[in-house]
Every structure is written in C-alpha cells, then in structure tokens.
Amino acid sequence: MEAAGGGWSVIQRRKDGTMDFQRTWKEYKMGFGSLFGEHWLGNEFVFLLTSQRPYNLRVEVTDWDGQQAFSHYDRFYIGSEKQNYRLFLKSHSGTAGRQSSLVINGADFSTKDMDNDNCICKCALMLTGGMSEVKVHINP
C-alpha cells in the first residue's frame, strides 16, 4: 500500500460489496477473501504479527461521494484468541476523527456467532461484519 510513504500491509479491504463480511468466528480467525480484492487477513495472523513488535495502524475510509478520510494510530495490536482478539489503539491523528476509536479501543472482537461486544444491540450483526468496516493497514 502506497499511502503515507508506503510499506503498509492491508489487513482488511472493503470496496464494492462483492464479499460477504457477515462471517463466523473461525472465518475471521483464519481470514477470507482475496488479498487483491475484498478480504480480511485473519485475526490469528494479525495477532501473531502485532505481538512481535510495535505497529502503526492507518484506517482509510471513502464515503459514497468519494470523500476520503483517515485515522492514524501510533500503536496498534490485538490480543490472543483467549483474549477475544481485544483491540488496543494509542495516539490518534488524522482527518476521520477519533469517535470510533473511543468506542472500540479495548473492545473484544465480535462476530455473528460470538457476541463479545457487551451491547444488547449485537453490533457485529448490526454492522454486517466483524470489528470494523473500512480499509485497514499496518506498518512497523
């Protein structure tokens, strides 16, 4: 990925709706889709990767009118499966605002068959996917 100087690995891409992101815990654990199209890299792989050394996270969003925004975090990692792949974020900057990070920082990962969000609304079902709904990149 070439944004912000390049060297980024794409862990999630959602672009045109061709991939169904309403998946099971096991599918999110192992990953699905095509690296060159819509995909989720896999929670277990992201855990193993981010447990090795510090990573930055860049989240890019584009609205239906083509307006782009991003969020950058200076530190990003997820916990192990025993920790429900809990998300940890630190030091936000960018143009997308940090409202979503206030809600999801420290949150356990949820899927349609494994509800860990402590919300009666079942967020994974309501948002038609797992933890997030955007293009996500990591960089050491």
mmCIF file with all atom_site columns, C-alpha atoms in Angstrom:
data_model
loop_
_atom_site.group_PDB
_atom_site.id
_atom_site.type_symbol
_atom_site.label_atom_id
_atom_site.label_alt_id
_atom_site.label_comp_id
_atom_site.label_asym_id
_atom_site.label_entity_id
_atom_site.label_seq_id
_atom_site.pdbx_PDB_ins_code
_atom_site.Cartn_x
_atom_site.Cartn_y
_atom_site.Cartn_z
_atom_site.occupancy
_atom_site.B_iso_or_equiv
_atom_site.pdbx_formal_charge
_atom_site.auth_seq_id
_atom_site.auth_comp_id
_atom_site.auth_asym_id
_atom_site.auth_atom_id
_atom_site.pdbx_PDB_model_num
ATOM 1   C CA . MET A 1 1   ? 0.000   0.000   0.000  1.00 0.00 ? 1   MET A CA 1
ATOM 2   C CA . GLU A 1 2   ? 1.448   3.355   -1.014 1.00 0.00 ? 2   GLU A CA 1
ATOM 3   C CA . ALA A 1 3   ? -0.341  5.729   1.394  1.00 0.00 ? 3   ALA A CA 1
ATOM 4   C CA . ALA A 1 4   ? 1.735   7.729   3.882  1.00 0.00 ? 4   ALA A CA 1
ATOM 5   C CA . GLY A 1 5   ? 5.079   6.702   2.377  1.00 0.00 ? 5   GLY A CA 1
ATOM 6   C CA . GLY A 1 6   ? 4.286   3.085   1.547  1.00 0.00 ? 6   GLY A CA 1
ATOM 7   C CA . GLY A 1 7   ? 5.346   -0.106  3.294  1.00 0.00 ? 7   GLY A CA 1
ATOM 8   C CA . TRP A 1 8   ? 1.869   -0.861  4.664  1.00 0.00 ? 8   TRP A CA 1
ATOM 9   C CA . SER A 1 9   ? 0.228   -4.297  4.843  1.00 0.00 ? 9   SER A CA 1
ATOM 10  C CA . VAL A 1 10  ? -3.511  -4.355  4.171  1.00 0.00 ? 10  VAL A CA 1
ATOM 11  C CA . ILE A 1 11  ? -5.346  -6.404  6.784  1.00 0.00 ? 11  ILE A CA 1
ATOM 12  C CA . GLN A 1 12  ? -8.856  -5.501  5.602  1.00 0.00 ? 12  GLN A CA 1
ATOM 13  C CA . ARG A 1 13  ? -10.257 -4.165  2.351  1.00 0.00 ? 13  ARG A CA 1
ATOM 14  C CA . ARG A 1 14  ? -13.926 -3.449  1.723  1.00 0.00 ? 14  ARG A CA 1
ATOM 15  C CA . LYS A 1 15  ? -14.624 -1.678  -1.514 1.00 0.00 ? 15  LYS A CA 1
ATOM 16  C CA . ASP A 1 16  ? -17.581 -2.746  -3.607 1.00 0.00 ? 16  ASP A CA 1
ATOM 17  C CA . GLY A 1 17  ? -19.648 -5.162  -1.528 1.00 0.00 ? 17  GLY A CA 1
ATOM 18  C CA . THR A 1 18  ? -18.755 -8.285  -3.516 1.00 0.00 ? 18  THR A CA 1
ATOM 19  C CA . MET A 1 19  ? -17.580 -10.081 -0.358 1.00 0.00 ? 19  MET A CA 1
ATOM 20  C CA . ASP A 1 20  ? -19.944 -11.005 2.465  1.00 0.00 ? 20  ASP A CA 1
ATOM 21  C CA . PHE A 1 21  ? -18.330 -9.899  5.752  1.00 0.00 ? 21  PHE A CA 1
ATOM 22  C CA . GLN A 1 22  ? -21.070 -11.449 7.902  1.00 0.00 ? 22  GLN A CA 1
ATOM 23  C CA . ARG A 1 23  ? -18.784 -14.341 8.886  1.00 0.00 ? 23  ARG A CA 1
ATOM 24  C CA . THR A 1 24  ? -18.179 -16.759 11.736 1.00 0.00 ? 24  THR A CA 1
ATOM 25  C CA . TRP A 1 25  ? -15.542 -16.513 14.453 1.00 0.00 ? 25  TRP A CA 1
ATOM 26  C CA . LYS A 1 26  ? -13.499 -19.265 12.738 1.00 0.00 ? 26  LYS A CA 1
ATOM 27  C CA . GLU A 1 27  ? -13.586 -17.457 9.381  1.00 0.00 ? 27  GLU A CA 1
ATOM 28  C CA . TYR A 1 28  ? -12.390 -14.204 10.964 1.00 0.00 ? 28  TYR A CA 1
ATOM 29  C CA . LYS A 1 29  ? -9.720  -16.167 12.838 1.00 0.00 ? 29  LYS A CA 1
ATOM 30  C CA . MET A 1 30  ? -8.337  -17.746 9.658  1.00 0.00 ? 30  MET A CA 1
ATOM 31  C CA . GLY A 1 31  ? -9.077  -14.931 7.184  1.00 0.00 ? 31  GLY A CA 1
ATOM 32  C CA . PHE A 1 32  ? -11.063 -14.887 3.955  1.00 0.00 ? 32  PHE A CA 1
ATOM 33  C CA . GLY A 1 33  ? -11.300 -13.271 0.536  1.00 0.00 ? 33  GLY A CA 1
ATOM 34  C CA . SER A 1 34  ? -8.572  -12.318 -1.926 1.00 0.00 ? 34  SER A CA 1
ATOM 35  C CA . LEU A 1 35  ? -5.599  -10.136 -0.976 1.00 0.00 ? 35  LEU A CA 1
ATOM 36  C CA . PHE A 1 36  ? -6.123  -8.174  -4.187 1.00 0.00 ? 36  PHE A CA 1
ATOM 37  C CA . GLY A 1 37  ? -9.853  -7.732  -3.596 1.00 0.00 ? 37  GLY A CA 1
ATOM 38  C CA . GLU A 1 38  ? -12.113 -7.553  -0.590 1.00 0.00 ? 38  GLU A CA 1
ATOM 39  C CA . HIS A 1 39  ? -10.662 -9.521  2.308  1.00 0.00 ? 39  HIS A CA 1
ATOM 40  C CA . TRP A 1 40  ? -9.908  -9.969  5.992  1.00 0.00 ? 40  TRP A CA 1
ATOM 41  C CA . LEU A 1 41  ? -6.337  -11.121 6.624  1.00 0.00 ? 41  LEU A CA 1
ATOM 42  C CA . GLY A 1 42  ? -7.212  -13.193 9.700  1.00 0.00 ? 42  GLY A CA 1
ATOM 43  C CA . ASN A 1 43  ? -7.229  -12.402 13.406 1.00 0.00 ? 43  ASN A CA 1
ATOM 44  C CA . GLU A 1 44  ? -4.695  -15.082 14.278 1.00 0.00 ? 44  GLU A CA 1
ATOM 45  C CA . PHE A 1 45  ? -2.222  -13.753 11.710 1.00 0.00 ? 45  PHE A CA 1
ATOM 46  C CA . VAL A 1 46  ? -2.761  -10.135 12.852 1.00 0.00 ? 46  VAL A CA 1
ATOM 47  C CA . PHE A 1 47  ? -2.269  -11.218 16.485 1.00 0.00 ? 47  PHE A CA 1
ATOM 48  C CA . LEU A 1 48  ? 0.978   -13.046 15.657 1.00 0.00 ? 48  LEU A CA 1
ATOM 49  C CA . LEU A 1 49  ? 2.204   -10.103 13.582 1.00 0.00 ? 49  LEU A CA 1
ATOM 50  C CA . THR A 1 50  ? 1.387   -7.362  16.090 1.00 0.00 ? 50  THR A CA 1
ATOM 51  C CA . SER A 1 51  ? 2.741   -9.322  19.061 1.00 0.00 ? 51  SER A CA 1
ATOM 52  C CA . GLN A 1 52  ? 6.246   -9.325  17.519 1.00 0.00 ? 52  GLN A CA 1
ATOM 53  C CA . ARG A 1 53  ? 6.936   -5.553  17.602 1.00 0.00 ? 53  ARG A CA 1
ATOM 54  C CA . PRO A 1 54  ? 5.139   -2.184  17.637 1.00 0.00 ? 54  PRO A CA 1
ATOM 55  C CA . TYR A 1 55  ? 2.925   -1.404  14.650 1.00 0.00 ? 55  TYR A CA 1
ATOM 56  C CA . ASN A 1 56  ? 1.114   1.684   13.411 1.00 0.00 ? 56  ASN A CA 1
ATOM 57  C CA . LEU A 1 57  ? -2.445  1.431   12.138 1.00 0.00 ? 57  LEU A CA 1
ATOM 58  C CA . ARG A 1 58  ? -3.940  3.503   9.340  1.00 0.00 ? 58  ARG A CA 1
ATOM 59  C CA . VAL A 1 59  ? -7.668  3.298   8.671  1.00 0.00 ? 59  VAL A CA 1
ATOM 60  C CA . GLU A 1 60  ? -8.840  4.815   5.381  1.00 0.00 ? 60  GLU A CA 1
ATOM 61  C CA . VAL A 1 61  ? -12.497 5.477   4.619  1.00 0.00 ? 61  VAL A CA 1
ATOM 62  C CA . THR A 1 62  ? -14.212 6.754   1.482  1.00 0.00 ? 62  THR A CA 1
ATOM 63  C CA . ASP A 1 63  ? -17.849 7.824   1.543  1.00 0.00 ? 63  ASP A CA 1
ATOM 64  C CA . TRP A 1 64  ? -20.374 7.310   -1.258 1.00 0.00 ? 64  TRP A CA 1
ATOM 65  C CA . ASP A 1 65  ? -19.484 10.766  -2.666 1.00 0.00 ? 65  ASP A CA 1
ATOM 66  C CA . GLY A 1 66  ? -15.803 9.830   -2.951 1.00 0.00 ? 66  GLY A CA 1
ATOM 67  C CA . GLN A 1 67  ? -14.681 11.942  0.014  1.00 0.00 ? 67  GLN A CA 1
ATOM 68  C CA . GLN A 1 68  ? -11.695 10.341  1.735  1.00 0.00 ? 68  GLN A CA 1
ATOM 69  C CA . ALA A 1 69  ? -10.556 10.497  5.345  1.00 0.00 ? 69  ALA A CA 1
ATOM 70  C CA . PHE A 1 70  ? -8.120  8.561   7.516  1.00 0.00 ? 70  PHE A CA 1
ATOM 71  C CA . SER A 1 71  ? -7.220  7.775   11.097 1.00 0.00 ? 71  SER A CA 1
ATOM 72  C CA . HIS A 1 72  ? -3.659  7.004   12.162 1.00 0.00 ? 72  HIS A CA 1
ATOM 73  C CA . TYR A 1 73  ? -2.674  5.323   15.430 1.00 0.00 ? 73  TYR A CA 1
ATOM 74  C CA . ASP A 1 74  ? 0.943   5.251   16.627 1.00 0.00 ? 74  ASP A CA 1
ATOM 75  C CA . ARG A 1 75  ? 0.427   1.926   18.378 1.00 0.00 ? 75  ARG A CA 1
ATOM 76  C CA . PHE A 1 76  ? -1.827  -0.957  17.376 1.00 0.00 ? 76  PHE A CA 1
ATOM 77  C CA . TYR A 1 77  ? -2.119  -4.562  18.457 1.00 0.00 ? 77  TYR A CA 1
ATOM 78  C CA . ILE A 1 78  ? -4.735  -7.192  19.184 1.00 0.00 ? 78  ILE A CA 1
ATOM 79  C CA . GLY A 1 79  ? -4.827  -9.758  21.960 1.00 0.00 ? 79  GLY A CA 1
ATOM 80  C CA . SER A 1 80  ? -4.795  -13.522 21.508 1.00 0.00 ? 80  SER A CA 1
ATOM 81  C CA . GLU A 1 81  ? -7.844  -15.648 20.790 1.00 0.00 ? 81  GLU A CA 1
ATOM 82  C CA . LYS A 1 82  ? -8.102  -16.345 24.547 1.00 0.00 ? 82  LYS A CA 1
ATOM 83  C CA . GLN A 1 83  ? -8.438  -12.553 24.937 1.00 0.00 ? 83  GLN A CA 1
ATOM 84  C CA . ASN A 1 84  ? -11.107 -12.475 22.189 1.00 0.00 ? 84  ASN A CA 1
ATOM 85  C CA . TYR A 1 85  ? -8.664  -10.646 19.886 1.00 0.00 ? 85  TYR A CA 1
ATOM 86  C CA . ARG A 1 86  ? -9.141  -7.492  22.007 1.00 0.00 ? 86  ARG A CA 1
ATOM 87  C CA . LEU A 1 87  ? -8.189  -4.317  20.118 1.00 0.00 ? 87  LEU A CA 1
ATOM 88  C CA . PHE A 1 88  ? -5.641  -1.846  21.524 1.00 0.00 ? 88  PHE A CA 1
ATOM 89  C CA . LEU A 1 89  ? -5.051  1.592   19.960 1.00 0.00 ? 89  LEU A CA 1
ATOM 90  C CA . LYS A 1 90  ? -2.917  4.555   21.053 1.00 0.00 ? 90  LYS A CA 1
ATOM 91  C CA . SER A 1 91  ? -2.232  8.141   19.911 1.00 0.00 ? 91  SER A CA 1
ATOM 92  C CA . HIS A 1 92  ? -4.799  9.048   17.250 1.00 0.00 ? 92  HIS A CA 1
ATOM 93  C CA . SER A 1 93  ? -4.285  11.580  14.452 1.00 0.00 ? 93  SER A CA 1
ATOM 94  C CA . GLY A 1 94  ? -5.924  12.114  11.070 1.00 0.00 ? 94  GLY A CA 1
ATOM 95  C CA . THR A 1 95  ? -8.945  13.557  9.320  1.00 0.00 ? 95  THR A CA 1
ATOM 96  C CA . ALA A 1 96  ? -11.587 10.936  10.173 1.00 0.00 ? 96  ALA A CA 1
ATOM 97  C CA . GLY A 1 97  ? -11.998 11.937  13.806 1.00 0.00 ? 97  GLY A CA 1
ATOM 98  C CA . ARG A 1 98  ? -11.442 9.642   16.735 1.00 0.00 ? 98  ARG A CA 1
ATOM 99  C CA . GLN A 1 99  ? -15.027 8.930   17.763 1.00 0.00 ? 99  GLN A CA 1
ATOM 100 C CA . SER A 1 100 ? -14.930 5.319   16.604 1.00 0.00 ? 100 SER A CA 1
ATOM 101 C CA . SER A 1 101 ? -11.660 4.624   18.426 1.00 0.00 ? 101 SER A CA 1
ATOM 102 C CA . LEU A 1 102 ? -13.233 5.761   21.686 1.00 0.00 ? 102 LEU A CA 1
ATOM 103 C CA . VAL A 1 103 ? -15.832 3.027   21.268 1.00 0.00 ? 103 VAL A CA 1
ATOM 104 C CA . ILE A 1 104 ? -13.635 0.176   20.024 1.00 0.00 ? 104 ILE A CA 1
ATOM 105 C CA . ASN A 1 105 ? -10.315 0.679   21.865 1.00 0.00 ? 105 ASN A CA 1
ATOM 106 C CA . GLY A 1 106 ? -10.102 -2.163  24.369 1.00 0.00 ? 106 GLY A CA 1
ATOM 107 C CA . ALA A 1 107 ? -13.128 -3.903  22.846 1.00 0.00 ? 107 ALA A CA 1
ATOM 108 C CA . ASP A 1 108 ? -13.258 -7.643  22.280 1.00 0.00 ? 108 ASP A CA 1
ATOM 109 C CA . PHE A 1 109 ? -13.792 -8.862  18.721 1.00 0.00 ? 109 PHE A CA 1
ATOM 110 C CA . SER A 1 110 ? -17.343 -9.962  17.886 1.00 0.00 ? 110 SER A CA 1
ATOM 111 C CA . THR A 1 111 ? -18.851 -11.976 15.056 1.00 0.00 ? 111 THR A CA 1
ATOM 112 C CA . LYS A 1 112 ? -22.347 -13.159 14.241 1.00 0.00 ? 112 LYS A CA 1
ATOM 113 C CA . ASP A 1 113 ? -21.784 -16.374 16.225 1.00 0.00 ? 113 ASP A CA 1
ATOM 114 C CA . MET A 1 114 ? -19.559 -14.985 19.019 1.00 0.00 ? 114 MET A CA 1
ATOM 115 C CA . ASP A 1 115 ? -21.018 -11.844 20.602 1.00 0.00 ? 115 ASP A CA 1
ATOM 116 C CA . ASN A 1 116 ? -18.363 -10.214 22.816 1.00 0.00 ? 116 ASN A CA 1
ATOM 117 C CA . ASP A 1 117 ? -19.328 -6.548  22.490 1.00 0.00 ? 117 ASP A CA 1
ATOM 118 C CA . ASN A 1 118 ? -21.263 -6.193  25.781 1.00 0.00 ? 118 ASN A CA 1
ATOM 119 C CA . CYS A 1 119 ? -24.069 -4.444  23.935 1.00 0.00 ? 119 CYS A CA 1
ATOM 120 C CA . ILE A 1 120 ? -27.652 -5.630  23.666 1.00 0.00 ? 120 ILE A CA 1
ATOM 121 C CA . CYS A 1 121 ? -27.686 -4.443  20.032 1.00 0.00 ? 121 CYS A CA 1
ATOM 122 C CA . LYS A 1 122 ? -25.340 -7.212  18.763 1.00 0.00 ? 122 LYS A CA 1
ATOM 123 C CA . CYS A 1 123 ? -23.038 -4.815  16.908 1.00 0.00 ? 123 CYS A CA 1
ATOM 124 C CA . ALA A 1 124 ? -21.431 -7.438  14.649 1.00 0.00 ? 124 ALA A CA 1
ATOM 125 C CA . LEU A 1 125 ? -24.843 -8.253  13.187 1.00 0.00 ? 125 LEU A CA 1
ATOM 126 C CA . MET A 1 126 ? -25.995 -4.643  13.043 1.00 0.00 ? 126 MET A CA 1
ATOM 127 C CA . LEU A 1 127 ? -22.820 -3.517  11.253 1.00 0.00 ? 127 LEU A CA 1
ATOM 128 C CA . THR A 1 128 ? -22.882 -6.547  8.898  1.00 0.00 ? 128 THR A CA 1
ATOM 129 C CA . GLY A 1 129 ? -19.396 -7.680  9.713  1.00 0.00 ? 129 GLY A CA 1
ATOM 130 C CA . GLY A 1 130 ? -16.729 -8.058  12.347 1.00 0.00 ? 130 GLY A CA 1
ATOM 131 C CA . MET A 1 131 ? -14.885 -5.386  14.216 1.00 0.00 ? 131 MET A CA 1
ATOM 132 C CA . SER A 1 132 ? -14.562 -2.680  11.595 1.00 0.00 ? 132 SER A CA 1
ATOM 133 C CA . GLU A 1 133 ? -15.972 -1.667  8.240  1.00 0.00 ? 133 GLU A CA 1
ATOM 134 C CA . VAL A 1 134 ? -13.118 0.018   6.395  1.00 0.00 ? 134 VAL A CA 1
ATOM 135 C CA . LYS A 1 135 ? -9.743  -0.449  4.703  1.00 0.00 ? 135 LYS A CA 1
ATOM 136 C CA . VAL A 1 136 ? -7.137  -1.111  7.397  1.00 0.00 ? 136 VAL A CA 1
ATOM 137 C CA . HIS A 1 137 ? -3.347  -1.022  7.007  1.00 0.00 ? 137 HIS A CA 1
ATOM 138 C CA . ILE A 1 138 ? -0.475  -1.742  9.390  1.00 0.00 ? 138 ILE A CA 1
ATOM 139 C CA . ASN A 1 139 ? 3.134   -0.620  9.244  1.00 0.00 ? 139 ASN A CA 1
ATOM 140 C CA . PRO A 1 140 ? 6.044   -1.462  11.577 1.00 0.00 ? 140 PRO A CA 1
#
